[in-house]
Amino acid sequence: MPPTSSVRRAVVALAASTAVLGAAAVPALAAPHAATAGHAGHGAQGDSARLGYQKDVAARVLKGVFERGDTAVVDRFVRRDYIQHNPQAPDGAETLKNLGVALHQQFPDAKYDIKRVISEGDLVLVHSNVVLTPGTRGSAVFDIFRFQGGKIAEHWDVGQDVPEKSANGNDMFSTVSWPRTERPGPGFLTAYNKKLVTAAFDQLLVKKDLSALDRYWGPEYDQHNPNIPNGVEGVKAGLGAFFEQFPELKVTPKRVIAEGDLVAVHSHYVNVPGERGQAVVDLFRVRGGKIVEHWDVIQDVPATSANDNGMF
């Protein structure tokens, strides 16, 4: 494998080993307090503060470790027994610190460009464009982080190279549907939209029922998967052919994370029984009770891993 490919995988491992958040996505909080870290309070206000804290910590770790090689933020915000699911990286906070220093030395201008971030419960999901060298397309990456006691305790990720062209004219990161913002919608929408997307995903991809597209999807559906055209008809044609090609396809959702109008599903896709399959994160945007936009990242599950945890 060329050295650049190895380093790109290492960068994904760093993304996997760090929490991330851009200042444009969520306003930075003041220095986190220990009480806020573990117990943000009760009710909606307390929950909002806790979720904001998790996002802020994610930003501090990413910017400190990945862009500056600062290991002190790992000592402060990452548990020493940090559990890693990126197959390129071993467990532990020390591995994260060493990786951050090495990558910063080799790629001092690398950027982790955060596009959107959502948090629910003890989980944070970040959608980013990781660019090692300015001027290149880089990779699309979804990171999922689990918090415990106010610190990052566990991480999953999925990464994919950004292609030169797209079948729909959209890039892998922008927001096309109205309103054109990367911020998640109001929190009171979270439970309803999570239930809707969970049902839609189950009917369409687990049960392979294309009629779900008529029930749950809006006709103006904007697509960011570079291989699928915009609109419901493009999805019907593409998935219909895919289901015919792989009649034993098994899609197993592992976790669903929602905030406002954004709902992410982290899944294991296996086209043929016995194969290792692919790790996939699908991110959906809901408006008016219909799914109107979609982003995803797809990565093959490798034969070997630097840890014993699996990708799910």
PDB file of C-alpha atoms in Angstrom:
ATOM      1  CA  MET A   1       0.000   0.000   0.000  1.00  0.00           C
ATOM      2  CA  PRO A   2       1.403   3.453  -0.869  1.00  0.00           C
ATOM      3  CA  PRO A   3       2.560   5.492   2.130  1.00  0.00           C
ATOM      4  CA  THR A   4      -0.076   8.159   1.518  1.00  0.00           C
ATOM      5  CA  SER A   5      -2.830   5.550   1.804  1.00  0.00           C
ATOM      6  CA  SER A   6      -1.400   4.303   5.062  1.00  0.00           C
ATOM      7  CA  VAL A   7      -1.279   7.797   6.469  1.00  0.00           C
ATOM      8  CA  ARG A   8      -4.838   8.506   5.310  1.00  0.00           C
ATOM      9  CA  ARG A   9      -5.968   5.470   7.256  1.00  0.00           C
ATOM     10  CA  ALA A  10      -4.025   6.742  10.239  1.00  0.00           C
ATOM     11  CA  VAL A  11      -5.815  10.063   9.952  1.00  0.00           C
ATOM     12  CA  VAL A  12      -9.139   8.278   9.959  1.00  0.00           C
ATOM     13  CA  ALA A  13      -7.897   6.444  13.030  1.00  0.00           C
ATOM     14  CA  LEU A  14      -7.167   9.787  14.629  1.00  0.00           C
ATOM     15  CA  ALA A  15     -10.586  11.008  13.733  1.00  0.00           C
ATOM     16  CA  ALA A  16     -11.725   7.771  15.218  1.00  0.00           C
ATOM     17  CA  SER A  17      -9.685   8.409  18.274  1.00  0.00           C
ATOM     18  CA  THR A  18     -10.713  11.992  18.809  1.00  0.00           C
ATOM     19  CA  ALA A  19     -13.926  13.857  19.265  1.00  0.00           C
ATOM     20  CA  VAL A  20     -14.556  16.580  16.809  1.00  0.00           C
ATOM     21  CA  LEU A  21     -16.529  19.753  16.413  1.00  0.00           C
ATOM     22  CA  GLY A  22     -16.106  22.942  14.465  1.00  0.00           C
ATOM     23  CA  ALA A  23     -16.856  26.351  15.911  1.00  0.00           C
ATOM     24  CA  ALA A  24     -19.282  26.900  13.043  1.00  0.00           C
ATOM     25  CA  ALA A  25     -21.374  23.932  14.098  1.00  0.00           C
ATOM     26  CA  VAL A  26     -21.932  24.674  17.776  1.00  0.00           C
ATOM     27  CA  PRO A  27     -20.952  27.734  19.832  1.00  0.00           C
ATOM     28  CA  ALA A  28     -17.915  27.008  21.990  1.00  0.00           C
ATOM     29  CA  LEU A  29     -18.624  26.686  25.686  1.00  0.00           C
ATOM     30  CA  ALA A  30     -16.552  28.102  28.465  1.00  0.00           C
ATOM     31  CA  ALA A  31     -14.023  25.786  30.087  1.00  0.00           C
ATOM     32  CA  PRO A  32     -15.991  22.675  31.106  1.00  0.00           C
ATOM     33  CA  HIS A  33     -16.677  22.201  34.797  1.00  0.00           C
ATOM     34  CA  ALA A  34     -16.445  18.827  36.486  1.00  0.00           C
ATOM     35  CA  ALA A  35     -20.042  19.032  37.648  1.00  0.00           C
ATOM     36  CA  THR A  36     -21.239  19.736  34.126  1.00  0.00           C
ATOM     37  CA  ALA A  37     -19.216  16.847  32.778  1.00  0.00           C
ATOM     38  CA  GLY A  38     -20.939  14.217  34.838  1.00  0.00           C
ATOM     39  CA  HIS A  39     -24.258  15.778  35.818  1.00  0.00           C
ATOM     40  CA  ALA A  40     -25.456  18.699  33.725  1.00  0.00           C
ATOM     41  CA  GLY A  41     -28.660  18.987  35.735  1.00  0.00           C
ATOM     42  CA  HIS A  42     -32.208  17.808  35.305  1.00  0.00           C
ATOM     43  CA  GLY A  43     -34.801  18.425  32.627  1.00  0.00           C
ATOM     44  CA  ALA A  44     -34.487  19.847  29.133  1.00  0.00           C
ATOM     45  CA  GLN A  45     -32.123  22.652  30.140  1.00  0.00           C
ATOM     46  CA  GLY A  46     -29.758  20.277  31.904  1.00  0.00           C
ATOM     47  CA  ASP A  47     -29.819  17.832  29.017  1.00  0.00           C
ATOM     48  CA  SER A  48     -29.062  20.608  26.537  1.00  0.00           C
ATOM     49  CA  ALA A  49     -26.096  21.718  28.629  1.00  0.00           C
ATOM     50  CA  ARG A  50     -24.732  18.186  28.805  1.00  0.00           C
ATOM     51  CA  LEU A  51     -25.022  17.676  25.046  1.00  0.00           C
ATOM     52  CA  GLY A  52     -23.350  21.025  24.460  1.00  0.00           C
ATOM     53  CA  TYR A  53     -20.558  20.050  26.827  1.00  0.00           C
ATOM     54  CA  GLN A  54     -19.955  16.818  24.910  1.00  0.00           C
ATOM     55  CA  LYS A  55     -19.749  18.713  21.624  1.00  0.00           C
ATOM     56  CA  ASP A  56     -17.362  21.251  23.112  1.00  0.00           C
ATOM     57  CA  VAL A  57     -15.080  18.553  24.489  1.00  0.00           C
ATOM     58  CA  ALA A  58     -15.077  16.892  21.085  1.00  0.00           C
ATOM     59  CA  ALA A  59     -13.880  20.129  19.508  1.00  0.00           C
ATOM     60  CA  ARG A  60     -11.134  20.630  22.059  1.00  0.00           C
ATOM     61  CA  VAL A  61      -9.753  17.141  21.529  1.00  0.00           C
ATOM     62  CA  LEU A  62      -9.843  17.299  17.743  1.00  0.00           C
ATOM     63  CA  LYS A  63      -8.312  20.756  17.403  1.00  0.00           C
ATOM     64  CA  GLY A  64      -5.739  20.097  20.085  1.00  0.00           C
ATOM     65  CA  VAL A  65      -4.549  16.663  19.026  1.00  0.00           C
ATOM     66  CA  PHE A  66      -5.148  16.573  15.304  1.00  0.00           C
ATOM     67  CA  GLU A  67      -4.216  20.093  14.243  1.00  0.00           C
ATOM     68  CA  ARG A  68      -1.624  21.017  16.899  1.00  0.00           C
ATOM     69  CA  GLY A  69      -0.306  17.713  18.238  1.00  0.00           C
ATOM     70  CA  ASP A  70      -1.336  18.780  21.764  1.00  0.00           C
ATOM     71  CA  THR A  71      -1.459  15.696  23.982  1.00  0.00           C
ATOM     72  CA  ALA A  72      -2.624  17.518  27.108  1.00  0.00           C
ATOM     73  CA  VAL A  73      -6.221  17.586  25.872  1.00  0.00           C
ATOM     74  CA  VAL A  74      -6.191  13.790  25.722  1.00  0.00           C
ATOM     75  CA  ASP A  75      -5.127  13.575  29.365  1.00  0.00           C
ATOM     76  CA  ARG A  76      -7.938  15.941  30.280  1.00  0.00           C
ATOM     77  CA  PHE A  77     -10.824  14.695  28.146  1.00  0.00           C
ATOM     78  CA  VAL A  78     -10.147  11.066  27.078  1.00  0.00           C
ATOM     79  CA  ARG A  79     -10.322   8.072  29.400  1.00  0.00           C
ATOM     80  CA  ARG A  80      -7.104   6.104  29.708  1.00  0.00           C
ATOM     81  CA  ASP A  81      -9.041   2.895  28.923  1.00  0.00           C
ATOM     82  CA  TYR A  82     -10.413   4.449  25.712  1.00  0.00           C
ATOM     83  CA  ILE A  83     -12.039   1.759  23.532  1.00  0.00           C
ATOM     84  CA  GLN A  84     -11.283   1.943  19.819  1.00  0.00           C
ATOM     85  CA  HIS A  85     -13.283   0.402  16.949  1.00  0.00           C
ATOM     86  CA  ASN A  86     -11.286   1.859  14.064  1.00  0.00           C
ATOM     87  CA  PRO A  87      -9.450  -1.230  12.744  1.00  0.00           C
ATOM     88  CA  GLN A  88      -6.257   0.767  12.146  1.00  0.00           C
ATOM     89  CA  ALA A  89      -5.750   1.865  15.766  1.00  0.00           C
ATOM     90  CA  PRO A  90      -5.181   0.026  19.062  1.00  0.00           C
ATOM     91  CA  ASP A  91      -7.088   0.845  22.247  1.00  0.00           C
ATOM     92  CA  GLY A  92      -5.951   3.407  24.788  1.00  0.00           C
ATOM     93  CA  ALA A  93      -5.380   7.132  25.208  1.00  0.00           C
ATOM     94  CA  GLU A  94      -1.614   6.785  24.805  1.00  0.00           C
ATOM     95  CA  THR A  95      -2.079   5.465  21.268  1.00  0.00           C
ATOM     96  CA  LEU A  96      -4.185   8.512  20.451  1.00  0.00           C
ATOM     97  CA  LYS A  97      -1.523  10.888  21.761  1.00  0.00           C
ATOM     98  CA  ASN A  98       1.269   9.196  19.814  1.00  0.00           C
ATOM     99  CA  LEU A  99      -0.794   9.168  16.643  1.00  0.00           C
ATOM    100  CA  GLY A 100      -1.673  12.830  16.952  1.00  0.00           C
ATOM    101  CA  VAL A 101       1.948  13.882  17.394  1.00  0.00           C
ATOM    102  CA  ALA A 102       3.131  11.781  14.435  1.00  0.00           C
ATOM    103  CA  LEU A 103       0.429  13.029  12.089  1.00  0.00           C
ATOM    104  CA  HIS A 104       0.946  16.660  13.017  1.00  0.00           C
ATOM    105  CA  GLN A 105       4.646  16.335  12.326  1.00  0.00           C
ATOM    106  CA  GLN A 106       4.081  14.778   8.917  1.00  0.00           C
ATOM    107  CA  PHE A 107       1.068  16.872   7.894  1.00  0.00           C
ATOM    108  CA  PRO A 108       1.269  20.216   9.726  1.00  0.00           C
ATOM    109  CA  ASP A 109      -1.406  21.788   7.462  1.00  0.00           C
ATOM    110  CA  ALA A 110      -3.945  18.961   7.766  1.00  0.00           C
ATOM    111  CA  LYS A 111      -7.493  20.075   8.595  1.00  0.00           C
ATOM    112  CA  TYR A 112     -10.484  18.330  10.102  1.00  0.00           C
ATOM    113  CA  ASP A 113     -13.288  20.307   8.504  1.00  0.00           C
ATOM    114  CA  ILE A 114     -16.442  19.703  10.549  1.00  0.00           C
ATOM    115  CA  LYS A 115     -19.650  19.920   8.530  1.00  0.00           C
ATOM    116  CA  ARG A 116     -22.295  18.949  11.078  1.00  0.00           C
ATOM    117  CA  VAL A 117     -22.480  17.401  14.534  1.00  0.00           C
ATOM    118  CA  ILE A 118     -25.322  15.946  16.577  1.00  0.00           C
ATOM    119  CA  SER A 119     -25.525  14.546  20.087  1.00  0.00           C
ATOM    120  CA  GLU A 120     -28.058  12.374  21.861  1.00  0.00           C
ATOM    121  CA  GLY A 121     -27.691  10.673  25.228  1.00  0.00           C
ATOM    122  CA  ASP A 122     -24.041   9.807  25.736  1.00  0.00           C
ATOM    123  CA  LEU A 123     -23.233   9.756  21.992  1.00  0.00           C
ATOM    124  CA  VAL A 124     -21.851  12.389  19.635  1.00  0.00           C
ATOM    125  CA  LEU A 125     -21.796  11.968  15.852  1.00  0.00           C
ATOM    126  CA  VAL A 126     -19.601  14.156  13.656  1.00  0.00           C
ATOM    127  CA  HIS A 127     -19.624  14.412   9.844  1.00  0.00           C
ATOM    128  CA  SER A 128     -16.381  15.812   8.475  1.00  0.00           C
ATOM    129  CA  ASN A 129     -14.088  16.338   5.508  1.00  0.00           C
ATOM    130  CA  VAL A 130     -10.584  15.251   6.525  1.00  0.00           C
ATOM    131  CA  VAL A 131      -7.934  16.858   4.297  1.00  0.00           C
ATOM    132  CA  LEU A 132      -4.271  16.002   4.843  1.00  0.00           C
ATOM    133  CA  THR A 133      -2.857  18.265   2.143  1.00  0.00           C
ATOM    134  CA  PRO A 134      -4.484  21.587   1.214  1.00  0.00           C
ATOM    135  CA  GLY A 135      -6.051  21.493  -2.245  1.00  0.00           C
ATOM    136  CA  THR A 136      -6.927  17.777  -2.205  1.00  0.00           C
ATOM    137  CA  ARG A 137     -10.456  16.356  -1.855  1.00  0.00           C
ATOM    138  CA  GLY A 138      -9.635  14.279   1.210  1.00  0.00           C
ATOM    139  CA  SER A 139     -12.014  11.843   2.883  1.00  0.00           C
ATOM    140  CA  ALA A 140     -15.595  11.907   4.126  1.00  0.00           C
ATOM    141  CA  VAL A 141     -15.673  10.612   7.700  1.00  0.00           C
ATOM    142  CA  PHE A 142     -18.366   9.917  10.270  1.00  0.00           C
ATOM    143  CA  ASP A 143     -17.146   9.590  13.862  1.00  0.00           C
ATOM    144  CA  ILE A 144     -19.261   8.340  16.739  1.00  0.00           C
ATOM    145  CA  PHE A 145     -18.059   8.939  20.296  1.00  0.00           C
ATOM    146  CA  ARG A 146     -19.461   7.597  23.552  1.00  0.00           C
ATOM    147  CA  PHE A 147     -18.980   9.667  26.696  1.00  0.00           C
ATOM    148  CA  GLN A 148     -18.660   8.313  30.210  1.00  0.00           C
ATOM    149  CA  GLY A 149     -18.260  10.508  33.267  1.00  0.00           C
ATOM    150  CA  GLY A 150     -17.682  13.565  31.093  1.00  0.00           C
ATOM    151  CA  LYS A 151     -14.844  11.994  29.100  1.00  0.00           C
ATOM    152  CA  ILE A 152     -14.583  10.224  25.758  1.00  0.00           C
ATOM    153  CA  ALA A 153     -14.737   6.501  26.446  1.00  0.00           C
ATOM    154  CA  GLU A 154     -15.324   4.788  23.084  1.00  0.00           C
ATOM    155  CA  HIS A 155     -15.205   5.473  19.354  1.00  0.00           C
ATOM    156  CA  TRP A 156     -16.481   4.098  16.047  1.00  0.00           C
ATOM    157  CA  ASP A 157     -15.901   5.565  12.603  1.00  0.00           C
ATOM    158  CA  VAL A 158     -16.443   5.079   8.875  1.00  0.00           C
ATOM    159  CA  GLY A 159     -14.281   6.744   6.201  1.00  0.00           C
ATOM    160  CA  GLN A 160     -14.428   7.019   2.408  1.00  0.00           C
ATOM    161  CA  ASP A 161     -12.345   8.881  -0.196  1.00  0.00           C
ATOM    162  CA  VAL A 162     -14.170  11.817  -1.776  1.00  0.00           C
ATOM    163  CA  PRO A 163     -14.553  11.077  -5.521  1.00  0.00           C
ATOM    164  CA  GLU A 164     -13.889  13.549  -8.306  1.00  0.00           C
ATOM    165  CA  LYS A 165     -17.440  13.435  -9.705  1.00  0.00           C
ATOM    166  CA  SER A 166     -21.003  12.959  -8.454  1.00  0.00           C
ATOM    167  CA  ALA A 167     -24.098  11.492 -10.135  1.00  0.00           C
ATOM    168  CA  ASN A 168     -26.324  14.116  -8.501  1.00  0.00           C
ATOM    169  CA  GLY A 169     -24.284  17.306  -8.731  1.00  0.00           C
ATOM    170  CA  ASN A 170     -24.017  17.592  -4.938  1.00  0.00           C
ATOM    171  CA  ASP A 171     -20.844  17.211  -2.945  1.00  0.00           C
ATOM    172  CA  MET A 172     -20.679  14.793   0.008  1.00  0.00           C
ATOM    173  CA  PHE A 173     -21.030  17.496   2.668  1.00  0.00           C
ATOM    174  CA  SER A 174     -23.240  20.465   1.730  1.00  0.00           C
ATOM    175  CA  THR A 175     -26.812  21.081   2.881  1.00  0.00           C
ATOM    176  CA  VAL A 176     -29.143  21.485  -0.109  1.00  0.00           C
ATOM    177  CA  SER A 177     -32.625  21.224   1.426  1.00  0.00           C
ATOM    178  CA  TRP A 178     -34.236  24.216   3.129  1.00  0.00           C
ATOM    179  CA  PRO A 179     -33.232  25.683   5.523  1.00  0.00           C
ATOM    180  CA  ARG A 180     -29.640  25.508   4.288  1.00  0.00           C
ATOM    181  CA  THR A 181     -27.893  25.139   7.614  1.00  0.00           C
ATOM    182  CA  GLU A 182     -25.638  22.501   9.128  1.00  0.00           C
ATOM    183  CA  ARG A 183     -27.107  22.980  12.592  1.00  0.00           C
ATOM    184  CA  PRO A 184     -29.644  20.395  13.792  1.00  0.00           C
ATOM    185  CA  GLY A 185     -33.223  21.569  14.149  1.00  0.00           C
ATOM    186  CA  PRO A 186     -35.122  22.127  17.426  1.00  0.00           C
ATOM    187  CA  GLY A 187     -34.744  19.475  20.086  1.00  0.00           C
ATOM    188  CA  PHE A 188     -38.478  18.876  20.434  1.00  0.00           C
ATOM    189  CA  LEU A 189     -38.368  17.228  16.976  1.00  0.00           C
ATOM    190  CA  THR A 190     -35.793  14.621  17.984  1.00  0.00           C
ATOM    191  CA  ALA A 191     -38.018  11.815  19.308  1.00  0.00           C
ATOM    192  CA  TYR A 192     -40.532  12.016  16.448  1.00  0.00           C
ATOM    193  CA  ASN A 193     -37.880  12.145  13.715  1.00  0.00           C
ATOM    194  CA  LYS A 194     -35.875   9.306  15.276  1.00  0.00           C
ATOM    195  CA  LYS A 195     -38.963   7.101  15.352  1.00  0.00           C
ATOM    196  CA  LEU A 196     -39.805   7.997  11.742  1.00  0.00           C
ATOM    197  CA  VAL A 197     -36.322   7.294  10.362  1.00  0.00           C
ATOM    198  CA  THR A 198     -36.008   4.066  12.360  1.00  0.00           C
ATOM    199  CA  ALA A 199     -39.275   2.793  10.852  1.00  0.00           C
ATOM    200  CA  ALA A 200     -38.335   3.969   7.350  1.00  0.00           C
ATOM    201  CA  PHE A 201     -34.889   2.361   7.521  1.00  0.00           C
ATOM    202  CA  ASP A 202     -36.338  -0.921   8.775  1.00  0.00           C
ATOM    203  CA  GLN A 203     -38.938  -1.102   6.016  1.00  0.00           C
ATOM    204  CA  LEU A 204     -36.635  -0.039   3.178  1.00  0.00           C
ATOM    205  CA  LEU A 205     -33.261  -1.579   3.995  1.00  0.00           C
ATOM    206  CA  VAL A 206     -33.874  -4.319   6.545  1.00  0.00           C
ATOM    207  CA  LYS A 207     -37.094  -5.650   4.958  1.00  0.00           C
ATOM    208  CA  LYS A 208     -36.146  -4.470   1.426  1.00  0.00           C
ATOM    209  CA  ASP A 209     -39.571  -2.964   0.770  1.00  0.00           C
ATOM    210  CA  LEU A 210     -39.294  -0.189  -1.834  1.00  0.00           C
ATOM    211  CA  SER A 211     -42.790   1.103  -1.001  1.00  0.00           C
ATOM    212  CA  ALA A 212     -41.197   2.729   2.053  1.00  0.00           C
ATOM    213  CA  LEU A 213     -39.911   5.403  -0.318  1.00  0.00           C
ATOM    214  CA  ASP A 214     -43.468   6.462  -1.133  1.00  0.00           C
ATOM    215  CA  ARG A 215     -44.478   6.533   2.527  1.00  0.00           C
ATOM    216  CA  TYR A 216     -41.517   8.148   4.253  1.00  0.00           C
ATOM    217  CA  TRP A 217     -39.541  10.084   1.615  1.00  0.00           C
ATOM    218  CA  GLY A 218     -40.274  13.515   0.165  1.00  0.00           C
ATOM    219  CA  PRO A 219     -40.331  13.895  -3.640  1.00  0.00           C
ATOM    220  CA  GLU A 220     -37.665  16.635  -3.475  1.00  0.00           C
ATOM    221  CA  TYR A 221     -35.188  14.186  -1.884  1.00  0.00           C
ATOM    222  CA  ASP A 222     -31.612  15.546  -2.162  1.00  0.00           C
ATOM    223  CA  GLN A 223     -28.886  12.932  -2.419  1.00  0.00           C
ATOM    224  CA  HIS A 224     -25.200  13.197  -1.424  1.00  0.00           C
ATOM    225  CA  ASN A 225     -24.142   9.617  -2.128  1.00  0.00           C
ATOM    226  CA  PRO A 226     -21.956  10.298  -5.195  1.00  0.00           C
ATOM    227  CA  ASN A 227     -23.279   7.249  -7.081  1.00  0.00           C
ATOM    228  CA  ILE A 228     -27.038   7.915  -6.816  1.00  0.00           C
ATOM    229  CA  PRO A 229     -29.078  10.637  -8.626  1.00  0.00           C
ATOM    230  CA  ASN A 230     -31.338  13.044  -6.762  1.00  0.00           C
ATOM    231  CA  GLY A 231     -34.976  12.179  -6.149  1.00  0.00           C
ATOM    232  CA  VAL A 232     -36.964   9.187  -4.999  1.00  0.00           C
ATOM    233  CA  GLU A 233     -36.984   7.567  -8.438  1.00  0.00           C
ATOM    234  CA  GLY A 234     -33.199   7.408  -8.475  1.00  0.00           C
ATOM    235  CA  VAL A 235     -33.196   5.603  -5.156  1.00  0.00           C
ATOM    236  CA  LYS A 236     -35.908   3.197  -6.298  1.00  0.00           C
ATOM    237  CA  ALA A 237     -33.969   2.293  -9.422  1.00  0.00           C
ATOM    238  CA  GLY A 238     -30.649   1.957  -7.648  1.00  0.00           C
ATOM    239  CA  LEU A 239     -31.881   0.003  -4.648  1.00  0.00           C
ATOM    240  CA  GLY A 240     -34.204  -2.149  -6.761  1.00  0.00           C
ATOM    241  CA  ALA A 241     -31.267  -3.293  -8.867  1.00  0.00           C
ATOM    242  CA  PHE A 242     -29.147  -3.762  -5.757  1.00  0.00           C
ATOM    243  CA  PHE A 243     -31.780  -5.930  -4.060  1.00  0.00           C
ATOM    244  CA  GLU A 244     -32.066  -8.077  -7.197  1.00  0.00           C
ATOM    245  CA  GLN A 245     -28.308  -8.476  -7.429  1.00  0.00           C
ATOM    246  CA  PHE A 246     -27.988  -9.402  -3.747  1.00  0.00           C
ATOM    247  CA  PRO A 247     -31.214 -11.155  -2.696  1.00  0.00           C
ATOM    248  CA  GLU A 248     -29.628 -12.330   0.565  1.00  0.00           C
ATOM    249  CA  LEU A 249     -28.534  -8.835   1.563  1.00  0.00           C
ATOM    250  CA  LYS A 250     -28.653  -8.380   5.349  1.00  0.00           C
ATOM    251  CA  VAL A 251     -28.614  -4.918   6.889  1.00  0.00           C
ATOM    252  CA  THR A 252     -28.243  -4.784  10.666  1.00  0.00           C
ATOM    253  CA  PRO A 253     -28.622  -1.397  12.394  1.00  0.00           C
ATOM    254  CA  LYS A 254     -26.270  -1.070  15.354  1.00  0.00           C
ATOM    255  CA  ARG A 255     -27.126   2.360  16.740  1.00  0.00           C
ATOM    256  CA  VAL A 256     -29.329   5.327  15.883  1.00  0.00           C
ATOM    257  CA  ILE A 257     -28.405   8.878  16.929  1.00  0.00           C
ATOM    258  CA  ALA A 258     -30.761  11.811  16.457  1.00  0.00           C
ATOM    259  CA  GLU A 259     -30.931  15.506  17.187  1.00  0.00           C
ATOM    260  CA  GLY A 260     -33.621  17.788  15.830  1.00  0.00           C
ATOM    261  CA  ASP A 261     -34.105  17.147  12.115  1.00  0.00           C
ATOM    262  CA  LEU A 262     -30.994  14.954  11.696  1.00  0.00           C
ATOM    263  CA  VAL A 263     -30.996  11.187  12.284  1.00  0.00           C
ATOM    264  CA  ALA A 264     -27.986   8.898  11.748  1.00  0.00           C
ATOM    265  CA  VAL A 265     -28.059   5.110  11.476  1.00  0.00           C
ATOM    266  CA  HIS A 266     -24.823   3.133  11.956  1.00  0.00           C
ATOM    267  CA  SER A 267     -25.203  -0.280  10.300  1.00  0.00           C
ATOM    268  CA  HIS A 268     -23.518  -3.444   9.103  1.00  0.00           C
ATOM    269  CA  TYR A 269     -24.319  -4.303   5.475  1.00  0.00           C
ATOM    270  CA  VAL A 270     -23.550  -7.862   4.299  1.00  0.00           C
ATOM    271  CA  ASN A 271     -24.334  -8.484   0.630  1.00  0.00           C
ATOM    272  CA  VAL A 272     -23.652 -12.235   0.672  1.00  0.00           C
ATOM    273  CA  PRO A 273     -23.702 -14.534   3.734  1.00  0.00           C
ATOM    274  CA  GLY A 274     -20.191 -15.248   4.988  1.00  0.00           C
ATOM    275  CA  GLU A 275     -18.685 -11.978   3.755  1.00  0.00           C
ATOM    276  CA  ARG A 276     -17.266  -9.415   6.190  1.00  0.00           C
ATOM    277  CA  GLY A 277     -19.465  -6.741   4.653  1.00  0.00           C
ATOM    278  CA  GLN A 278     -19.345  -2.982   5.036  1.00  0.00           C
ATOM    279  CA  ALA A 279     -19.658  -0.473   7.835  1.00  0.00           C
ATOM    280  CA  VAL A 280     -22.077   2.284   6.828  1.00  0.00           C
ATOM    281  CA  VAL A 281     -23.374   5.465   8.384  1.00  0.00           C
ATOM    282  CA  ASP A 282     -26.505   6.939   6.771  1.00  0.00           C
ATOM    283  CA  LEU A 283     -27.489  10.446   7.838  1.00  0.00           C
ATOM    284  CA  PHE A 284     -31.026  11.611   7.042  1.00  0.00           C
ATOM    285  CA  ARG A 285     -32.659  15.026   7.280  1.00  0.00           C
ATOM    286  CA  VAL A 286     -36.383  15.173   8.025  1.00  0.00           C
ATOM    287  CA  ARG A 287     -38.744  18.051   7.249  1.00  0.00           C
ATOM    288  CA  GLY A 288     -42.502  18.021   7.715  1.00  0.00           C
ATOM    289  CA  GLY A 289     -42.613  14.305   8.452  1.00  0.00           C
ATOM    290  CA  LYS A 290     -40.680  13.306   5.307  1.00  0.00           C
ATOM    291  CA  ILE A 291     -37.040  12.421   4.661  1.00  0.00           C
ATOM    292  CA  VAL A 292     -35.697  15.146   2.358  1.00  0.00           C
ATOM    293  CA  GLU A 293     -31.912  14.740   2.310  1.00  0.00           C
ATOM    294  CA  HIS A 294     -29.286  12.021   2.756  1.00  0.00           C
ATOM    295  CA  TRP A 295     -25.539  11.720   3.279  1.00  0.00           C
ATOM    296  CA  ASP A 296     -23.599   8.492   3.773  1.00  0.00           C
ATOM    297  CA  VAL A 297     -20.123   7.016   4.142  1.00  0.00           C
ATOM    298  CA  ILE A 298     -19.270   3.391   3.304  1.00  0.00           C
ATOM    299  CA  GLN A 299     -16.186   1.390   4.307  1.00  0.00           C
ATOM    300  CA  ASP A 300     -15.287  -2.261   3.780  1.00  0.00           C
ATOM    301  CA  VAL A 301     -14.748  -4.240   6.966  1.00  0.00           C
ATOM    302  CA  PRO A 302     -11.102  -5.411   6.804  1.00  0.00           C
ATOM    303  CA  ALA A 303      -9.833  -8.920   7.432  1.00  0.00           C
ATOM    304  CA  THR A 304      -7.592  -7.821  10.330  1.00  0.00           C
ATOM    305  CA  SER A 305      -7.727  -5.178  13.041  1.00  0.00           C
ATOM    306  CA  ALA A 306      -5.302  -3.481  15.402  1.00  0.00           C
ATOM    307  CA  ASN A 307      -7.828  -4.035  18.213  1.00  0.00           C
ATOM    308  CA  ASP A 308     -10.181  -6.850  19.207  1.00  0.00           C
ATOM    309  CA  ASN A 309     -13.393  -4.817  19.284  1.00  0.00           C
ATOM    310  CA  GLY A 310     -14.770  -5.049  15.742  1.00  0.00           C
ATOM    311  CA  MET A 311     -16.171  -2.051  13.851  1.00  0.00           C
ATOM    312  CA  PHE A 312     -19.628  -2.192  15.479  1.00  0.00           C
TER     313      PHE A 312
END
